[in-house]
Short mmCIF file of C-alpha atoms in Angstrom, two decimals:
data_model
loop_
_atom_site.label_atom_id
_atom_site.label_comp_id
_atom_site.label_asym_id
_atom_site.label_seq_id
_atom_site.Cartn_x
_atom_site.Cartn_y
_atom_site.Cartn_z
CA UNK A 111 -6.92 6.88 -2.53
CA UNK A 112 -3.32 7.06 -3.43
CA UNK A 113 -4.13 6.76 -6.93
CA UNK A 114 -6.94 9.11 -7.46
CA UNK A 115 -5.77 11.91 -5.48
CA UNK A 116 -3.74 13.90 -8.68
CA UNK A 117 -7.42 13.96 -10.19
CA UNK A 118 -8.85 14.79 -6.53
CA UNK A 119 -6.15 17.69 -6.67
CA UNK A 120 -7.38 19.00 -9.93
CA UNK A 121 -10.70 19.33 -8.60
CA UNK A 122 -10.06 20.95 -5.22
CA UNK A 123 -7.96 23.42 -6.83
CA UNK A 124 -10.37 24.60 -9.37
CA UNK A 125 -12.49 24.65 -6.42
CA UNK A 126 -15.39 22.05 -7.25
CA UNK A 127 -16.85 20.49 -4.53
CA UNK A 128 -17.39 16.47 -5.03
CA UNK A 129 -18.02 13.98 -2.99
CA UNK A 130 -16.02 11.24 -1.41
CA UNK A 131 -16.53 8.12 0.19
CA UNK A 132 -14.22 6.30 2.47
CA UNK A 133 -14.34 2.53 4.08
CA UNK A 134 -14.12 3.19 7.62
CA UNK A 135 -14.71 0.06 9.01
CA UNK A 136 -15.06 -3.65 7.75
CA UNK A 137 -16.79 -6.86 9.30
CA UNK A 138 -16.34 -9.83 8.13
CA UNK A 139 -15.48 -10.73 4.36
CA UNK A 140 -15.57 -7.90 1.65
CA UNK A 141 -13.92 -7.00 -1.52
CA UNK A 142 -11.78 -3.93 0.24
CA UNK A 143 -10.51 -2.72 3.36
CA UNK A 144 -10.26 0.36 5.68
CA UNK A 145 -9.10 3.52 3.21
CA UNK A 146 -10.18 2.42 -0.21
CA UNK A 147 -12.10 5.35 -1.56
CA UNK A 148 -14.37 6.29 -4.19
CA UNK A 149 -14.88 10.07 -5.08
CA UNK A 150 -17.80 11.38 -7.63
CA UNK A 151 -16.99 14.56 -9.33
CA UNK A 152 -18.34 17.73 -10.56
CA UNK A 153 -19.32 16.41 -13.56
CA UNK A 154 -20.77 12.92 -12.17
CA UNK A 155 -17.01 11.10 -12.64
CA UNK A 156 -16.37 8.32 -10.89
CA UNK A 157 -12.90 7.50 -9.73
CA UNK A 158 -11.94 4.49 -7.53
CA UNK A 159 -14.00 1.72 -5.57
CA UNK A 160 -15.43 0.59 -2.31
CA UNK A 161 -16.49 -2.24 -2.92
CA UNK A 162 -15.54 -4.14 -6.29
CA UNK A 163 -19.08 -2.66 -7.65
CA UNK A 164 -21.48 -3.79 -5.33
CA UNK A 165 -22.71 -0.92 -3.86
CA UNK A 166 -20.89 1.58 -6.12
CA UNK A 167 -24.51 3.00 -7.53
CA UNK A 168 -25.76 3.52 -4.13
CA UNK A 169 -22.43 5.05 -2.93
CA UNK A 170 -22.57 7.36 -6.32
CA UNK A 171 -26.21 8.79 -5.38
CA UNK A 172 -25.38 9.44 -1.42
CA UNK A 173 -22.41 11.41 -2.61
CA UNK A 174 -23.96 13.53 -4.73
CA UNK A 175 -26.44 13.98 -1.83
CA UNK A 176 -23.79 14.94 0.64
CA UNK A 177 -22.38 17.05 -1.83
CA UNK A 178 -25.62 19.35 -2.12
CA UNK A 179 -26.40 19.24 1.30
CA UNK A 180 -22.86 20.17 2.20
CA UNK A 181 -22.74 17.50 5.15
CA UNK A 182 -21.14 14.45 5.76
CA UNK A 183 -23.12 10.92 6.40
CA UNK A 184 -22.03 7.35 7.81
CA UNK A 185 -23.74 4.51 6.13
CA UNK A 186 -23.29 0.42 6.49
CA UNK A 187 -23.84 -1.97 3.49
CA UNK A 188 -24.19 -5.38 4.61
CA UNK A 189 -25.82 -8.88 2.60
CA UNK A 190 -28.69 -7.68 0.47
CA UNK A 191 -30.34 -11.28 -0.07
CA UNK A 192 -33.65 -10.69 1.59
CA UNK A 193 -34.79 -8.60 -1.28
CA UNK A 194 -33.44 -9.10 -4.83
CA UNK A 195 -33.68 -5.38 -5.66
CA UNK A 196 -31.64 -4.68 -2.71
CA UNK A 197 -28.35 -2.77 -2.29
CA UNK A 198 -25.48 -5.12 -0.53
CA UNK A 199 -22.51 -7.07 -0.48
CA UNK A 200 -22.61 -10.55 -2.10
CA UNK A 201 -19.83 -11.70 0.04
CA UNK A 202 -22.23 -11.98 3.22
CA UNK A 203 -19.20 -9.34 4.96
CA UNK A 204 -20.70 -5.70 5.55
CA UNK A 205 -18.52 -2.13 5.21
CA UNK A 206 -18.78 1.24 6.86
CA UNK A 207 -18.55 4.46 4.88
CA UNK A 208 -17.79 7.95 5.02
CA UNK A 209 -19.51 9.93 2.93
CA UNK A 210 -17.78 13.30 2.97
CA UNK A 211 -18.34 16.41 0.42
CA UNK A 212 -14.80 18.23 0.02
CA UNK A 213 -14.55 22.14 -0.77
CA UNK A 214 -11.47 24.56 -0.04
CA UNK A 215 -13.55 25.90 2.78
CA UNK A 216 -14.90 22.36 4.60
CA UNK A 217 -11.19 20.59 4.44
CA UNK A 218 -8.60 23.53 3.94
CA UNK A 219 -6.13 20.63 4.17
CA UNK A 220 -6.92 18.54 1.51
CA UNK A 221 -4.35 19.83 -0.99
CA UNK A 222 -1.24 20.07 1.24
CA UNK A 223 -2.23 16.37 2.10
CA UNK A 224 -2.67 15.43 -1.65
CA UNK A 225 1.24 17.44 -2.20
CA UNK A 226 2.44 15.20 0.61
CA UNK A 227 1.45 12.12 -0.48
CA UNK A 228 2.99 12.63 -4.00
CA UNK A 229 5.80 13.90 -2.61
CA UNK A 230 6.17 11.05 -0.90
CA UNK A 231 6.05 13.09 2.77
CA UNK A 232 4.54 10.54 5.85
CA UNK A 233 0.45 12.43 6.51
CA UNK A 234 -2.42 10.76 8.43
CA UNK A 235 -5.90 11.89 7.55
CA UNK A 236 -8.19 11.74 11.11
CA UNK A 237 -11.80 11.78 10.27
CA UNK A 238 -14.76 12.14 12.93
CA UNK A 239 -16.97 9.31 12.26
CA UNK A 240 -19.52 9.07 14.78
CA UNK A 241 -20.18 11.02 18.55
CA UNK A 242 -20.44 14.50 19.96
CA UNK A 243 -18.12 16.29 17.51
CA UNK A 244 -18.53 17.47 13.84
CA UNK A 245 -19.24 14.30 11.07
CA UNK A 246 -16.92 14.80 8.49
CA UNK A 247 -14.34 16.96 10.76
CA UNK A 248 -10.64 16.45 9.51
CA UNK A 249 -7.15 16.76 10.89
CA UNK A 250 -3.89 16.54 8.79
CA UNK A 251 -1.01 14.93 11.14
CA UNK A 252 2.70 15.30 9.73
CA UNK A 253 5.39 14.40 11.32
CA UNK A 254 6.00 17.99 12.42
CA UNK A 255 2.86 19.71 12.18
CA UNK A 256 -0.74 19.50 11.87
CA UNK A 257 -3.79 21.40 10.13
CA UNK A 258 -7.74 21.62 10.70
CA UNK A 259 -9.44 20.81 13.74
CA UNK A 260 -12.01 18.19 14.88
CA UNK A 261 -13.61 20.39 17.27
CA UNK A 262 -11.28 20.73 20.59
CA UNK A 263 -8.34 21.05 21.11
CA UNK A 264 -8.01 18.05 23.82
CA UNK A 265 -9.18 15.87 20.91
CA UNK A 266 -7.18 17.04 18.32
CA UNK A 267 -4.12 16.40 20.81
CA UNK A 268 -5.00 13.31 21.82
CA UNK A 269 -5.45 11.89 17.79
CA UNK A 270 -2.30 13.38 16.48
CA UNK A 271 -0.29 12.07 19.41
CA UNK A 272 -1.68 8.61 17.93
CA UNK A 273 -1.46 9.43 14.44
CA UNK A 274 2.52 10.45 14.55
CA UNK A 275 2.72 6.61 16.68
CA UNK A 276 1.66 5.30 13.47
CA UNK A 277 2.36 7.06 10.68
CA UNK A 278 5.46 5.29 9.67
CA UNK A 279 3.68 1.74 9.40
CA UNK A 280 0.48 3.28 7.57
CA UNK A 281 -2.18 2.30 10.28
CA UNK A 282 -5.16 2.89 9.30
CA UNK A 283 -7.97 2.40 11.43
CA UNK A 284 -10.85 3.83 13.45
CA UNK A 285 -9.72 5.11 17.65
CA UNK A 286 -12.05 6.16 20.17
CA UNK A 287 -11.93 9.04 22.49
CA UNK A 288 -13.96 11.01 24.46
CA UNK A 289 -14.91 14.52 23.16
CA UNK A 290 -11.93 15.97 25.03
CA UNK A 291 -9.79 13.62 23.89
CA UNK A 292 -10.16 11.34 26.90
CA UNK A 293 -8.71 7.57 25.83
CA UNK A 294 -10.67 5.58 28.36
CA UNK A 295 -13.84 7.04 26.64
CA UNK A 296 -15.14 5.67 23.34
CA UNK A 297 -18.10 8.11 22.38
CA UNK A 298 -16.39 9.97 19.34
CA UNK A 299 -15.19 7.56 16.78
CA UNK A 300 -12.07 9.11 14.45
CA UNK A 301 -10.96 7.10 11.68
CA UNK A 302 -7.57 7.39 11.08
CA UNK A 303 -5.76 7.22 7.14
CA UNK A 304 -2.25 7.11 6.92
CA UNK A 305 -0.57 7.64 4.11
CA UNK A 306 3.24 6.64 4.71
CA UNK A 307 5.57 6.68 1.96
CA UNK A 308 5.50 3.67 0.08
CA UNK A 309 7.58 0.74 0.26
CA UNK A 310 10.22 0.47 -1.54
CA UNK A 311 11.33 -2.70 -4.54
CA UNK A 312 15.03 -3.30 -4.88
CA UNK A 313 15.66 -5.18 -8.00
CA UNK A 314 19.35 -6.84 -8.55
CA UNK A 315 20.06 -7.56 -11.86
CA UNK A 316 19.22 -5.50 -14.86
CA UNK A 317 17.88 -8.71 -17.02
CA UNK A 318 14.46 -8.42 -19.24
CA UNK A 319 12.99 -10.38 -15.77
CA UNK A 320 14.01 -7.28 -13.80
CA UNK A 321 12.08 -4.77 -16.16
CA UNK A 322 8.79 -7.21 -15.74
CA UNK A 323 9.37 -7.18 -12.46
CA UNK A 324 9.79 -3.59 -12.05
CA UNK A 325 6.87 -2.49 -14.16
CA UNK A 326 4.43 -4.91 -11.65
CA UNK A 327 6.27 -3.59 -8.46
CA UNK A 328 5.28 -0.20 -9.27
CA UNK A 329 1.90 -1.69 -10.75
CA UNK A 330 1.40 -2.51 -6.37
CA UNK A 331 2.76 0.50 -5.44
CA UNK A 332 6.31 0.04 -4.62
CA UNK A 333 8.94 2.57 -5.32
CA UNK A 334 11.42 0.41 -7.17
CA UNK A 335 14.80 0.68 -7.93
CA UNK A 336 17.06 -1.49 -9.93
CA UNK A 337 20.54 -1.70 -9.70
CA UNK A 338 23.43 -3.68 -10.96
CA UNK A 339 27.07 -3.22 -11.37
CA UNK A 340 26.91 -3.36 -15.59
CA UNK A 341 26.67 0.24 -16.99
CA UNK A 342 25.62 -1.22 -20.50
CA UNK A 343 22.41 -3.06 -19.09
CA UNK A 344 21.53 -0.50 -16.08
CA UNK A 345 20.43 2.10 -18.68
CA UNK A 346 17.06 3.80 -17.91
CA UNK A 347 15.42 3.26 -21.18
CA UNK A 348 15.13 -0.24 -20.66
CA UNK A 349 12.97 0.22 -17.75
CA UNK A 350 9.61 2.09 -16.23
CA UNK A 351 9.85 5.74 -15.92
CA UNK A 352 9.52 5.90 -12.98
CA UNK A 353 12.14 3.61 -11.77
CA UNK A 354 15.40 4.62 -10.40
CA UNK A 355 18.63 2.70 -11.71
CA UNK A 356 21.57 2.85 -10.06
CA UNK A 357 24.96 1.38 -11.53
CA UNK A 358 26.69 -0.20 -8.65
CA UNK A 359 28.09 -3.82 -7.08
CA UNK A 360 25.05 -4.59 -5.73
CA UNK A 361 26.19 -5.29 -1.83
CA UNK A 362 27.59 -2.10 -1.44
CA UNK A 363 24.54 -0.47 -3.19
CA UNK A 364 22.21 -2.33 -0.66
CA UNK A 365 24.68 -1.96 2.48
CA UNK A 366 24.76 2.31 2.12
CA UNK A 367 20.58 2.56 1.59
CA UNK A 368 17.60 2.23 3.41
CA UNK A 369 15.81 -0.73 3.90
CA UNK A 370 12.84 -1.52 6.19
CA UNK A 371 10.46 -4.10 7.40
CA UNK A 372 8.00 -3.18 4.20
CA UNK A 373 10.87 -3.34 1.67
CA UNK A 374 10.58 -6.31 -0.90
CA UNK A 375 14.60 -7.70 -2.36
CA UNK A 376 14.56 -9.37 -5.74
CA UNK A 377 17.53 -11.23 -6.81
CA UNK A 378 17.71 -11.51 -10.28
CA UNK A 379 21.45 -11.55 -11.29
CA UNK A 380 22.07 -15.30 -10.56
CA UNK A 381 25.75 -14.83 -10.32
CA UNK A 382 27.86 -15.97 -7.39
CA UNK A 383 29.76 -13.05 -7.35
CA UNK A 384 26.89 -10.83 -7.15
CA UNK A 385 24.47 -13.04 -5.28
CA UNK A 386 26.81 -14.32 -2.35
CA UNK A 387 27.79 -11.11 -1.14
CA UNK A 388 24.38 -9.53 -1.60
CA UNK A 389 22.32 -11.96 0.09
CA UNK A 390 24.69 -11.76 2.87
CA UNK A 391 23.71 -7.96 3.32
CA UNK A 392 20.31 -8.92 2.80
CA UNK A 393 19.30 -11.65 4.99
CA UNK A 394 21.30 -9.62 8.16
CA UNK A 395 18.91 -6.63 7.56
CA UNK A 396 15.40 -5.95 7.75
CA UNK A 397 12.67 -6.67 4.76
CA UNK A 398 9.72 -8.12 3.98
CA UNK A 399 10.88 -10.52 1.09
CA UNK A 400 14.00 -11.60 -0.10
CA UNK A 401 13.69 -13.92 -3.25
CA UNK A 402 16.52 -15.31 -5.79
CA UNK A 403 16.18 -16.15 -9.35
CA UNK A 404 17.67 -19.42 -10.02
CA UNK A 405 17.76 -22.81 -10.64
CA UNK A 406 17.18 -25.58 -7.72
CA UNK A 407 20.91 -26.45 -8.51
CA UNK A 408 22.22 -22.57 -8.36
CA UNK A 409 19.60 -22.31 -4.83
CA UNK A 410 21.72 -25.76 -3.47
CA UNK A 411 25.01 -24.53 -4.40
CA UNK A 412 24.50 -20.39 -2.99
CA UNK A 413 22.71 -21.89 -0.14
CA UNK A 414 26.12 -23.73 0.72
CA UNK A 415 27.81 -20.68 -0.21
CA UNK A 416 26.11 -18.70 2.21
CA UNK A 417 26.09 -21.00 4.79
CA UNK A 418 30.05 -21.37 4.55
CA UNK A 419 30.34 -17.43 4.60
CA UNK A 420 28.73 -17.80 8.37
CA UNK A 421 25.07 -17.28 7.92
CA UNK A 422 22.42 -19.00 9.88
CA UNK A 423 19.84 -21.39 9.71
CA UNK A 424 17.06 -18.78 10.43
CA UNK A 425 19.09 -16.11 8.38
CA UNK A 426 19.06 -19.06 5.74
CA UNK A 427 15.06 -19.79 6.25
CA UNK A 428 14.69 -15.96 5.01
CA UNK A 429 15.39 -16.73 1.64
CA UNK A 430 12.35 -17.21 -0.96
CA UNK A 431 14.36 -19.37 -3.59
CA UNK A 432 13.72 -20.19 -6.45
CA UNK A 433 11.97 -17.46 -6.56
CA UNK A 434 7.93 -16.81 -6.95
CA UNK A 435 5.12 -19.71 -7.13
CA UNK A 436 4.66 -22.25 -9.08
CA UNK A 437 2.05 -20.93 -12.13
CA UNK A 438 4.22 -22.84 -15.27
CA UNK A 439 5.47 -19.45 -15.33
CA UNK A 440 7.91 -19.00 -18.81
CA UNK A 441 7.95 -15.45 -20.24
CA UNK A 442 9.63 -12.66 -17.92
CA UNK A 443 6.35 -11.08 -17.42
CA UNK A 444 4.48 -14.22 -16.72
CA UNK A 445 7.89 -14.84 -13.96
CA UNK A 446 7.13 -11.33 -12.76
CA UNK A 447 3.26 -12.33 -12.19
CA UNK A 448 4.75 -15.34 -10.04
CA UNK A 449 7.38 -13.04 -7.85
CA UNK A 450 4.30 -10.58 -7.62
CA UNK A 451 2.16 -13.73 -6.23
CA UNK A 452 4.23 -14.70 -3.70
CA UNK A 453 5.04 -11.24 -2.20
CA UNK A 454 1.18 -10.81 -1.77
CA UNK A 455 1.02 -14.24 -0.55
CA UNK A 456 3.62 -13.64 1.79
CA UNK A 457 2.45 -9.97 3.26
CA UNK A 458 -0.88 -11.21 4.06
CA UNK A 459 -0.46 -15.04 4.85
CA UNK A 460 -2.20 -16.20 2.01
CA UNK A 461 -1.34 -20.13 0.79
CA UNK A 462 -0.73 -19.85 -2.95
CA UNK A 463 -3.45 -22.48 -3.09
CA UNK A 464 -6.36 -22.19 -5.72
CA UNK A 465 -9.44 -20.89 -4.27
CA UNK A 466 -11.14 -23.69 -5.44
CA UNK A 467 -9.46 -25.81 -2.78
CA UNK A 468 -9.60 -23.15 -0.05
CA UNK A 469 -12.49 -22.91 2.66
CA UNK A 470 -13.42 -19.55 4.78
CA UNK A 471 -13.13 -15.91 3.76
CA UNK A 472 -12.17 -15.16 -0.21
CA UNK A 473 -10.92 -11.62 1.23
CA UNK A 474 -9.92 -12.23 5.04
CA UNK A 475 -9.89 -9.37 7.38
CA UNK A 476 -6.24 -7.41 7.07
#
């Protein structure tokens, strides 16, 4: 959604209704999760996916129905083996959707929310799904205020009071109320799409690895910036536009900004006078990843280092080095596919092991 919501923008400005379809719910294996979101346009456009393209012609037709019929429809794609003409998933899982048409007048919020999220402002999305109250009915929740209506005000209370508990971890999920609001009800479904600001990429170490790895952090979203203490290699031209460089010792950089439980740390300067004190900031503070570039001889020897400087074992245990799996990796981009590998690994729980030699779910529940 994140990415197609400039384009989305365009549209609702220009005030041209289209159609958009969001996964609401998810049971068992399938291709994406709760929020990804597929839109048909004016002009029969397709941007984004539901599904990896199993059910993207189906989804295509019902939005151009909802569109004309200017209402919003729930509808579940599950296995289609029975028949070999039928519409389904070929991963045996089954996904809810939203099917929503969007218009100035049906969701007055939808451009404020699309200026938020590129602005990088925290803004959950609640959605009626299913019970007493209007299909299709949306609520913008900020932080400090809140536009549109699902139908009462006891409900509307009730989901932004859960929204704003959320909205700085991104859940995204359906909650159940009654239509007052009630929590110990369950007949209105709201599905809930929060769009916190994204996480943020500190590179260390303004090396051709670090613009690799920049250009694939922002490639999964992350706001990255890349700092080091050299003003003749921390030069913006040598990396993404849209990454921020910052010349600057690269403890004190990391000890006077904000890091949180999303952020992802990649060492790259493998230098003991840059590394030491850096990882010393960053295995006392909170992030996701922290990974060093290095040899298994430079891990041994900063390992010590840090362990001398007072650090402990589970501080220690923090540490992803030598940084990124093992793929024979050589060129800095094919080194940036590794890192890239092993955060994902890491923020889902997923073993770096071939799929081939894998049993259960190809996409596990999230």
């Amino acid at each position: 959604m994140r990415e197609i919501l400039p384009v989305l923008n365009g549209w609702y400005a220009a005030g041209e209704p289209f159609g958009l379809a969001t996964v609401v719910a998810v049971d068992g294996s399938a291709p994406r999760g709760p929020g990804a979101t597929m839109a048909v346009g004016p002009d029969g456009e397709i941007l984004g996916s539901v599904s990896g393209g199993c059910v993207e012609g189906a989804v295509f037709e019902l939005a151009r129905e909802a569109v004309t019929a200017g209402e919003a429809r729930l509808e579940t794609f599950g296995y289609g083996d029975d028949d070999a003409f039928a519409v389904g998933l070929t991963c045996g899982g089954e996904i809810t959707l939203l099917i929503r048409p969007v218009t100035p007048r049906l969701d007055p919020s939808f451009g404020a929310v699309a200026e938020s999220v590129a602005a990088g402002e925290p803004v959950t999305v609640a959605l009626v799904t299913d019970g007493p109250a209007p299909r299709g009915a949306a609520l913008a929740v900020w932080p400090d205020r809140t536009s549109g209506s699902l139908g009462s005000d006891g409900l509307d209370a009730a989901v932004t009071a859960d929204a704003r508990g959320g909205l700085a971890l991104g859940v995204t999920g359906v909650r159940r109320y009654g239509p007052g609001g009630r929590r110990r009800e369950d007949s209105v479904a709201v599905f809930l799409h929060s769009f916190a600001p994204p996480p943020r990429m500190l590179v260390f170490g303004a090396i051709d690895y670090a613009t690799a790895v920049a250009r694939i952090g922002e490639f999964l979203g992350y706001r990255v910036t890349v700092c080091d203490a050299r003003p003749a290699f921390a030069t913006a031209r040598r990396f993404p536009p849209g990454a921020e460089v910052v010349v600057e010792w690269p403890h004190r950089y990391l000890r006077g900004t904000h890091t949180d439980d999303r952020t992802v740390i990649c060492v790259l300067t493998h230098d003991p006078k840059f590394d030491v004190p850096l990882l010393e900031v960053a295995l006392r503070g909170p992030a996701a990843y922290i990974g060093a570039m290095g040899s298994r001889r430079t891990h041994d020897e900063r390992r010590a280092r840090l362990a001398a400087a007072g650090l402990t074992d589970g501080e220690l245990a923090r540490l992803r080095s030598p940084v990124g799996l093992d793929l024979g990796a050589r060129t800095p981009e094919e080194v940036a596919v590794s890192v890239a590998a092993e955060i994902v690994a890491l923020r889902w729980g997923g073993s770096g092991a071939p799929l081939t030699t894998t049993a259960g779910a190809v996409h596990p529940p999230g």
